[in-house]
Coordinates of C-alpha atoms in Angstrom, one line a residue:
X3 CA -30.8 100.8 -115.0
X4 CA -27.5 102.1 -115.7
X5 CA -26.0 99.8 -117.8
X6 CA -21.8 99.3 -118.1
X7 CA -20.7 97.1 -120.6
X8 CA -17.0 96.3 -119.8
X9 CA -14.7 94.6 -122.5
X10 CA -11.8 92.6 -120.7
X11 CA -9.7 90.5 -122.5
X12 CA -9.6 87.1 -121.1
X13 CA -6.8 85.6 -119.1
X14 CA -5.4 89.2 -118.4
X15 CA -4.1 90.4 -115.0
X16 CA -4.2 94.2 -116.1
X17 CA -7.6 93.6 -116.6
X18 CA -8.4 92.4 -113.5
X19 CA -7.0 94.7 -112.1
X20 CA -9.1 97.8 -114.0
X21 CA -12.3 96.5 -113.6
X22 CA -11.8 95.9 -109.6
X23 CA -11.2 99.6 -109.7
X24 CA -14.3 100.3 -112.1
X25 CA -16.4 97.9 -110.0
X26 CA -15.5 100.3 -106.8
X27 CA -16.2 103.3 -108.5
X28 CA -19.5 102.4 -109.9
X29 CA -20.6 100.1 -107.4
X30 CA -23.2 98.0 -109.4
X31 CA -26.0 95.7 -107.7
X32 CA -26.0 92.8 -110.3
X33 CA -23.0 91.5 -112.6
X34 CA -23.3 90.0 -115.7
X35 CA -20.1 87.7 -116.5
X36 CA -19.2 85.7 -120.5
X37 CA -19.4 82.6 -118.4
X38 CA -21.7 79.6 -118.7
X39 CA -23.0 77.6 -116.1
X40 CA -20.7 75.1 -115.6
X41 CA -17.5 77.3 -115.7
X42 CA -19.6 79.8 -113.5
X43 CA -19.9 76.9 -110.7
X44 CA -16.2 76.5 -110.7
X45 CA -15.7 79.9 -109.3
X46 CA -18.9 80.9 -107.2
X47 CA -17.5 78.1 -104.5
X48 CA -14.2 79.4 -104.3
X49 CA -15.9 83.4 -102.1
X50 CA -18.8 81.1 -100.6
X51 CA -16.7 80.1 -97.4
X52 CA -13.5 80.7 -96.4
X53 CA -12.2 77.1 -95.7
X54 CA -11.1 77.0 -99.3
X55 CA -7.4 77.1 -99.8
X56 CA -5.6 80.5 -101.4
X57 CA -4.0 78.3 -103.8
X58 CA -7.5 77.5 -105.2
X59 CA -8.0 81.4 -105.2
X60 CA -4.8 82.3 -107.1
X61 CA -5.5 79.5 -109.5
X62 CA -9.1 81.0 -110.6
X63 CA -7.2 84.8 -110.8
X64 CA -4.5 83.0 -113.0
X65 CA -7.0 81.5 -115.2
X66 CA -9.8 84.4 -115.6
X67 CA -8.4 87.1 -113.4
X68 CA -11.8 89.2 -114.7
X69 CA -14.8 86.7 -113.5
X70 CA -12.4 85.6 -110.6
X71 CA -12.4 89.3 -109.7
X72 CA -16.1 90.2 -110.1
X73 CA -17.1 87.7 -108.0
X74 CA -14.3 88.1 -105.1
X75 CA -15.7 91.5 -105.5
X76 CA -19.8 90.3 -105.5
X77 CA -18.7 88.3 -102.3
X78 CA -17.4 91.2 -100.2
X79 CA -20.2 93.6 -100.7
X80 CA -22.2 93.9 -97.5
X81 CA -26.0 95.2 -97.3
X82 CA -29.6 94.5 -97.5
X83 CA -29.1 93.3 -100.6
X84 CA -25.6 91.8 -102.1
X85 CA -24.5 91.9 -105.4
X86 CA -25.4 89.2 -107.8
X87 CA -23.1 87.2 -109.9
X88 CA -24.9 85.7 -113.1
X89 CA -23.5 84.1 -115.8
X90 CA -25.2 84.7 -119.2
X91 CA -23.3 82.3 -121.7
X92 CA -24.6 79.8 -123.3
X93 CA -23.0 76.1 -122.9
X94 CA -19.3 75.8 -124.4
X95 CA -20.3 72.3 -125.4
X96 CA -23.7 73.6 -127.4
X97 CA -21.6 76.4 -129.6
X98 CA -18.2 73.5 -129.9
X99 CA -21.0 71.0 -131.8
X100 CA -22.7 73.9 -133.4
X101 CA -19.4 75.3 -134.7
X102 CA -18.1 71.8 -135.9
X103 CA -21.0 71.6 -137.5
X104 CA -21.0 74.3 -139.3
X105 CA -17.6 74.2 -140.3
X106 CA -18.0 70.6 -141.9
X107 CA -20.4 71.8 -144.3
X108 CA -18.4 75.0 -145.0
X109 CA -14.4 73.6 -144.3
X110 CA -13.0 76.5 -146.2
X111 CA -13.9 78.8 -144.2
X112 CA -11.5 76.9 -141.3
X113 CA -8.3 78.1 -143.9
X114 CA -9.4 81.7 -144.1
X115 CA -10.1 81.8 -140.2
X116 CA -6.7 80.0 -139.4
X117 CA -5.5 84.0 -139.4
X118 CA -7.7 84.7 -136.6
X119 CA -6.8 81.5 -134.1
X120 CA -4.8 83.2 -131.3
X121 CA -4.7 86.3 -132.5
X122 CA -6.5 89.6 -130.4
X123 CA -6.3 93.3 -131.4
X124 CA -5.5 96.1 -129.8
X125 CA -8.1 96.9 -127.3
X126 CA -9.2 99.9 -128.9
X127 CA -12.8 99.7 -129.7
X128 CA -12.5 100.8 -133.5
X129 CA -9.7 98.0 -134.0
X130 CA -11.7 95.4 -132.6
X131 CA -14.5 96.4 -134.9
X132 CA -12.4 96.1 -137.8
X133 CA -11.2 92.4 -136.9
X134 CA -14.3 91.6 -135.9
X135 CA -15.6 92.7 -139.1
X136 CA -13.2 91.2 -141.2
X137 CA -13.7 87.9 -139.6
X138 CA -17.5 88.1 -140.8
X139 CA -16.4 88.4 -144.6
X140 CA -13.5 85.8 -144.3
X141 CA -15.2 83.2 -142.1
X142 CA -19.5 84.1 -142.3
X143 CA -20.4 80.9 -140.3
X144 CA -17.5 81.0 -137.7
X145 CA -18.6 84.6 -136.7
X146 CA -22.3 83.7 -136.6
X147 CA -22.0 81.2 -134.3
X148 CA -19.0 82.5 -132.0
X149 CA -20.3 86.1 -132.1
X150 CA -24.0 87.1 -133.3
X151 CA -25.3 83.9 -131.9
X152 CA -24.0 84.5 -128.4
X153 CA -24.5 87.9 -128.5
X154 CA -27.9 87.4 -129.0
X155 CA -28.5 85.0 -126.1
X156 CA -26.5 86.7 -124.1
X157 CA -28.6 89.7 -124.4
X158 CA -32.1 87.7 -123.8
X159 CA -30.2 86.0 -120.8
X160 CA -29.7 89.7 -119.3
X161 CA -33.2 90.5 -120.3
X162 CA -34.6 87.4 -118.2
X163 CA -32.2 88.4 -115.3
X164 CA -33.6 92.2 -115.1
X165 CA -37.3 91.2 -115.6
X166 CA -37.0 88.3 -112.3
X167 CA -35.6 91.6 -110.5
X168 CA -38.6 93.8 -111.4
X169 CA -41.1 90.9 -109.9
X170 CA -40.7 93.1 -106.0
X171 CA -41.7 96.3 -107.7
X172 CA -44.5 94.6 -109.6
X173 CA -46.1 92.5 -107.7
X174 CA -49.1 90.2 -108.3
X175 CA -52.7 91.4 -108.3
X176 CA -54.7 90.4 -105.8
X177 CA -57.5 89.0 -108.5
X178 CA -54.7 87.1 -109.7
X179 CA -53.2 85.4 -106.3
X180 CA -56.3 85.1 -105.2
X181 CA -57.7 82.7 -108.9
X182 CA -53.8 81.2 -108.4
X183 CA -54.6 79.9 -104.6
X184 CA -58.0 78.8 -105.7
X185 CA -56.6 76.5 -108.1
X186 CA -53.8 75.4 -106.5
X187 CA -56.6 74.3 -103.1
X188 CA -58.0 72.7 -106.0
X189 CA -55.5 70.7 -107.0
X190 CA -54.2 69.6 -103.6
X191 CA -58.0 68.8 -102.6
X192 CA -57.9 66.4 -106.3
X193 CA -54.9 65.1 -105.3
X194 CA -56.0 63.8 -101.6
X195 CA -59.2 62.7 -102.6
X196 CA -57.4 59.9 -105.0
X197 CA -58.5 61.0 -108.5
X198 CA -57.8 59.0 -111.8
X199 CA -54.6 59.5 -113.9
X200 CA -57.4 60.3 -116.5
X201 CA -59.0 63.0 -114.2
X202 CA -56.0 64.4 -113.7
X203 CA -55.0 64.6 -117.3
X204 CA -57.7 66.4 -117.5
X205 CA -56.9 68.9 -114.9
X206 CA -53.7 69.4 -116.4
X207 CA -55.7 70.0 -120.2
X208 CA -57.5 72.4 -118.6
X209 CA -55.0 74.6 -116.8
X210 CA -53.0 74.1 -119.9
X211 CA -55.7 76.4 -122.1
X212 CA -56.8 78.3 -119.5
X213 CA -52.8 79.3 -119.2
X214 CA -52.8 79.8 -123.1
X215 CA -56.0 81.5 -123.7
X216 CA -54.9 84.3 -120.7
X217 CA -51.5 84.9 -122.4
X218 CA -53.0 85.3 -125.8
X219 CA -55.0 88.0 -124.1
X220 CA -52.0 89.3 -122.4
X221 CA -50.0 89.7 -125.1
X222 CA -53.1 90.9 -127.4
X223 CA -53.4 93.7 -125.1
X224 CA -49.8 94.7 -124.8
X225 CA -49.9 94.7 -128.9
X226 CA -53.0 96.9 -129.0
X227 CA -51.4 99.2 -126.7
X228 CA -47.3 99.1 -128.5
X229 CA -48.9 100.0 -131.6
X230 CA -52.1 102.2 -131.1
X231 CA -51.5 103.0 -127.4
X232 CA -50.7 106.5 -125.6
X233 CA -47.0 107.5 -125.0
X234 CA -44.8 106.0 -122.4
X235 CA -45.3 107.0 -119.3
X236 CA -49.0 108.0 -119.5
X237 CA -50.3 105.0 -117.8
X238 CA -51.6 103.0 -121.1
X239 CA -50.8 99.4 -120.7
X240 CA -52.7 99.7 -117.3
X241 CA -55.9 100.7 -119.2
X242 CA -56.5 97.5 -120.2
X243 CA -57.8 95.5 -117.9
X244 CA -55.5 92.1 -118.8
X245 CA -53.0 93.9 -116.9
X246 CA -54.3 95.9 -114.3
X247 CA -55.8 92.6 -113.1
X248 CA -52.5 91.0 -113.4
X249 CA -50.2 93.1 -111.8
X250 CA -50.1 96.3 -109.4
X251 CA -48.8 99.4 -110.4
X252 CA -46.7 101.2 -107.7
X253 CA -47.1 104.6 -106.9
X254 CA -43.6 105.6 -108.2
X255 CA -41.2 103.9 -110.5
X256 CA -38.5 101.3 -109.1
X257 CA -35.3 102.5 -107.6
X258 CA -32.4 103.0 -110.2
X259 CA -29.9 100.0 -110.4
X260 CA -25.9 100.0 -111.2
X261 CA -25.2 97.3 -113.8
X262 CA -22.1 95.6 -115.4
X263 CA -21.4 93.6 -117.7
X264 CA -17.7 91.8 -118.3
X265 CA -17.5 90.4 -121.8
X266 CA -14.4 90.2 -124.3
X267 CA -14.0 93.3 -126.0
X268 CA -15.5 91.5 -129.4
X269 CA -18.9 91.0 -127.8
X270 CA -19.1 94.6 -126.8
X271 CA -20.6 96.6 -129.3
X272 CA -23.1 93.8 -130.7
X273 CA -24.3 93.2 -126.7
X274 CA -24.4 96.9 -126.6
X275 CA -26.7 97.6 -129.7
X276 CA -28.9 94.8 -128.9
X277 CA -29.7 95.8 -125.5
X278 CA -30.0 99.4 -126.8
X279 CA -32.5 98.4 -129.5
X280 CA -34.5 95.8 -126.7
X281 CA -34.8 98.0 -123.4
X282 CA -33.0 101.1 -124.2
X283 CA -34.7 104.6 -124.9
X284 CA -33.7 106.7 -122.1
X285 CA -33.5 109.7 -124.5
X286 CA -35.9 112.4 -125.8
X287 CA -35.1 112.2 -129.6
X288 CA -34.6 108.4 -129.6
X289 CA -36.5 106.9 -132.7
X290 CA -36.3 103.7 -131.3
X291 CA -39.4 103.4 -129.2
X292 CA -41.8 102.2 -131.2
X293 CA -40.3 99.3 -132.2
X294 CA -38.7 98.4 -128.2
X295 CA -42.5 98.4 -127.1
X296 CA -43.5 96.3 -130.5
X297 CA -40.4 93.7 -129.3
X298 CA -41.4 93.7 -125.0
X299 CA -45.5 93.6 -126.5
X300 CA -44.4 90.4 -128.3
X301 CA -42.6 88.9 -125.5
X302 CA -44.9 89.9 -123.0
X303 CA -45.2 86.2 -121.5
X304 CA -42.0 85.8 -120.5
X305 CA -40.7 89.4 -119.6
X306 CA -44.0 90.9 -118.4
X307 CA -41.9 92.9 -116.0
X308 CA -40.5 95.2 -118.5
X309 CA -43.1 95.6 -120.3
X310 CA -45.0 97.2 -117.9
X311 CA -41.5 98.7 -116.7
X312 CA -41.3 100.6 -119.6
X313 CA -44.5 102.4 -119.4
X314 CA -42.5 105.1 -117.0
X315 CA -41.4 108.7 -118.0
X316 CA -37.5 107.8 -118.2
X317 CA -35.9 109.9 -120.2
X318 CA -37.8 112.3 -117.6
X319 CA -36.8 110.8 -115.0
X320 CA -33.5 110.5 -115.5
X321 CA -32.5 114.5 -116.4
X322 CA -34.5 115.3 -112.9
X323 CA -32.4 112.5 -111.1
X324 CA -28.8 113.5 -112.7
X325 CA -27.4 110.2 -112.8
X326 CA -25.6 109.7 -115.4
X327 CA -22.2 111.8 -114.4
X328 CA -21.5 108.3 -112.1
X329 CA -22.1 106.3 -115.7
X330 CA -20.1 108.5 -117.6
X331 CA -17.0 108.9 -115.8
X332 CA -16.9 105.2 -114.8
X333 CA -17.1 104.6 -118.7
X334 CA -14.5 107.2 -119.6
X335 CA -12.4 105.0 -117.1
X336 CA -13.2 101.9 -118.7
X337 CA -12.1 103.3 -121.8
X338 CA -8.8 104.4 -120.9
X339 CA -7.9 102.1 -118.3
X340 CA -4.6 100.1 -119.2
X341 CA -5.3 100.2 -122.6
X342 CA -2.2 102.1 -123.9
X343 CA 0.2 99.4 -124.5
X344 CA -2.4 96.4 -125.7
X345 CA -1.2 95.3 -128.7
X346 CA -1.6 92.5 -131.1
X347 CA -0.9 89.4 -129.6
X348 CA 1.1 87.0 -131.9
X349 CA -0.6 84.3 -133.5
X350 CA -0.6 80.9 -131.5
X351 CA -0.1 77.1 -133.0
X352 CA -3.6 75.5 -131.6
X353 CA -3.3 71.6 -132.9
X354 CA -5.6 70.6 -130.4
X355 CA -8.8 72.5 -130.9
X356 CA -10.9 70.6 -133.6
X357 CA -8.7 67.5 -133.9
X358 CA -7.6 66.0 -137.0
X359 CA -9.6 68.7 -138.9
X360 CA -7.5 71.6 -137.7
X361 CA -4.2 69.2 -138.2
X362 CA -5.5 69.4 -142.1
X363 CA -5.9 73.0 -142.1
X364 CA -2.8 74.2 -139.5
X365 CA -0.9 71.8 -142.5
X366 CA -2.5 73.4 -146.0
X367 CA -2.3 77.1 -144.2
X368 CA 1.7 76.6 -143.9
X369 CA 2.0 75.9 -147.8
X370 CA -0.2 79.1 -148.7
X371 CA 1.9 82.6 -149.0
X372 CA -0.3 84.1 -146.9
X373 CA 0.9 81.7 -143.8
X374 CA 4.1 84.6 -143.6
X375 CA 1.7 87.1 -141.8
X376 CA -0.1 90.6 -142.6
X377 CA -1.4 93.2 -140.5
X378 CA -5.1 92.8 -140.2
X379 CA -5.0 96.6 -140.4
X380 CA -3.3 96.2 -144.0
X381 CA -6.2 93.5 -144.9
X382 CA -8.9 95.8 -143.7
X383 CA -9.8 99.0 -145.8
X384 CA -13.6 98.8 -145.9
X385 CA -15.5 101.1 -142.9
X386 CA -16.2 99.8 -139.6
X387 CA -20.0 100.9 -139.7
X388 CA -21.6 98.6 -140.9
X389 CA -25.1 97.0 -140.5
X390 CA -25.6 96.4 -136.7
X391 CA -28.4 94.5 -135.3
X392 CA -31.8 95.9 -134.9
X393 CA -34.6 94.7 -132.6
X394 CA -37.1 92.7 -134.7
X395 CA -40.4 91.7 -133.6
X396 CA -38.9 88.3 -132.5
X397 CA -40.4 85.6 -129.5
X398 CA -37.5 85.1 -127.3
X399 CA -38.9 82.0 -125.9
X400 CA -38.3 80.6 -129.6
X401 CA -34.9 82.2 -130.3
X402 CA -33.8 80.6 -126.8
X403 CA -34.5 77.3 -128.0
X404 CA -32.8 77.4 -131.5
X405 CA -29.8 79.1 -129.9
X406 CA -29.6 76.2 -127.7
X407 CA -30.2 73.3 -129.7
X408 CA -26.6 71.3 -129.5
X409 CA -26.3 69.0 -132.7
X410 CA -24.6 65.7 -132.5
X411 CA -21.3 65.6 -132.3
X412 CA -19.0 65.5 -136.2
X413 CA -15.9 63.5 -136.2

């Protein structure tokens, strides 16, 4: 994949704007948008037909003139195979309670955030950094759950999107259709001939192991070969026979694929190294391999696709194909489109956010000197590298459910 990760500030016209004009140069086949499900169904309806009204269309490019734009955008591409729209955010409810909850066991840390309510920098990369930055030493539990939380499950979510796309390329065996139809003649043939509920518990026990005991041997085998196995690209996860019987190899590696993703300009550089520490590696004297195939090996049940994707030659492949001059100059545009005049936005009075808690604090932060207003360039002197997330030998299946686990609600 090529891979464009586009930061848009939210609610902005001129961004709209920019990335229709990046999204025509670069022409991607799947787009990856900071919207959750529920947000995302308010604007997939509006391109679906065209008996919707245009004041229902210039409403959704008032609101979020970015996602409105990349799916008018999604929606006028014509071909075999359209442009997907996904949304990789997790539910605004989930990180609302998760954030109140965190903040009622740390409510200090609402005081030294109030300076951050509102308030956007420049959209030059560095300065976000620095906010960004200076937001994790002021307010630690605020940024983990606004920003290395949902950078981290917007990553996987990307990760599950790209791995359903390889399925064409890498299809089923056929030992293993041919064991799945078995059993699934088997179960139909139980369930017309009237079995027990016990019977069928049983049935259900059964597949239940045999399921477990061929993923264990899955995932043994993509271990065996992450740590002790041959190079990329020299066929070694299809010496074992767990996966040769599993899935086909094709005779050449899938066709290269355009992708973007629209986040705020905050989420940018974490989405960036965490992708780039799960699937990147496209380069000859990248260290990083060993541990991307350790990470894919582990997580071989539920993104078996790009495990088997990554045993390809790409760094190879990609000098003899030349293709990133389109990635490179579509970035460069990114980068300098409309950003001269962004600026820092003046701070905004937001009494309605957390309820009475963030009356308390809006109240204590006006009797504190600091209420008069610095420059968050004057407050921040320390670098902008810092440590930056690395791929650890994680099971995204268990990640997923932590990130989404939505506490009860804190009054």
């Amino acid at each position: 994949w090529q891979l464009l990760i586009v930061g848009a500030e939210h609610g902005s016209g001129a961004a709209g704007r920019s990335l229709k004009r990046i999204l025509d140069s670069f022409r991607p086949a799947v787009i990856f948008l900071e919207l959750d499900k529920a947000d995302f169904a308010r604007f997939a309806p509006l391109w679906a037909s065209e008996s919707h009204s245009s004041d229902n269309v210039e409403l959704a490019l008032e609101l979020s003139p970015e996602c409105a734009t990349a799916v008018q955008w999604a929606a006028g591409v014509k071909g075999a195979r359209p442009c997907a729209v996904v949304p990789m955010d997790r539910a605004q409810r989930t990180t609302r309670r998760r954030l109140a909850c965190r903040l009622a066991q740390q409510p200090l840390e609402l005081l030294r955030a109030r300076r951050y309510w509102g308030a956007l920098p420049a959209m030059d990369q560095e300065a976000v950094a620095q906010w960004r930055q200076q937001l994790q030493s002021d307010a630690p539990s605020m940024h983990e759950v606004l920003f290395d939380e949902r950078d981290e499950y917007m990553a996987y979510q990307i990760l599950l999107h790209l791995d359903s796309r390889l399925a064409t390329c890498y299809a089923f065996s056929s030992h293993s259709s041919s064991c799945l139809s078995a059993r699934l003649r088997q179960k139909q043939a139980s369930t017309a001939s009237g079995v027990s509920a016990a019977e069928e518990a049983e049935w259900i026990d059964s597949r239940l192991q045999h399921i477990a005991t061929t993923s264990t041997a899955e995932i043994g085998a993509a271990l065996r070969w992450a740590l002790d196995g041959p190079s990329p690209g020299d066929g070694g996860i299809w010496a074992h026979q767990e996966w040769c019987m599993k899935l086909q190899r094709p005779l050449e590696p899938p066709a290269s694929e355009n992708v973007v993703v629209v986040c705020g300009p905050a989420h940018v550089e974490g989405l960036a190294h965490r992708l780039d520490e799960y699937i990147g590696g496209c380069r000859d004297d990248d260290g990083g391999k060993a541990l991307r195939r350790h990470f894919l090996a582990r997580n071989a049940a539920i993104l078996p696709h790009l495990l088997v994707n990554s045993d390809w030659h790409w760094s190879r492949l990609r000098r003899e194909a030349d293709s990133s001059f389109l990635l490179q100059r579509t970035a460069d545009m990114a980068r300098t489109e409309e950003t001269a005049n962004a600026g820092v936005k003046p701070t905004v009075q937001t009494t309605w956010a957390f309820g009475p808690l963030t009356l308390l604090a809006l109240r204590v932060w006006n009797w504190l000197p600091v209420a008069s207003g610095e420059s968050l360039q004057q407050t921040v002197q320390n670098s902008v590298a810092k440590s930056r997330p690395r791929a650890s030998p994680v099971v995204v299946q268990e990640r997923l459910r932590d990130l989404s686990h939505r506490p009860l609600p804190v009054w």
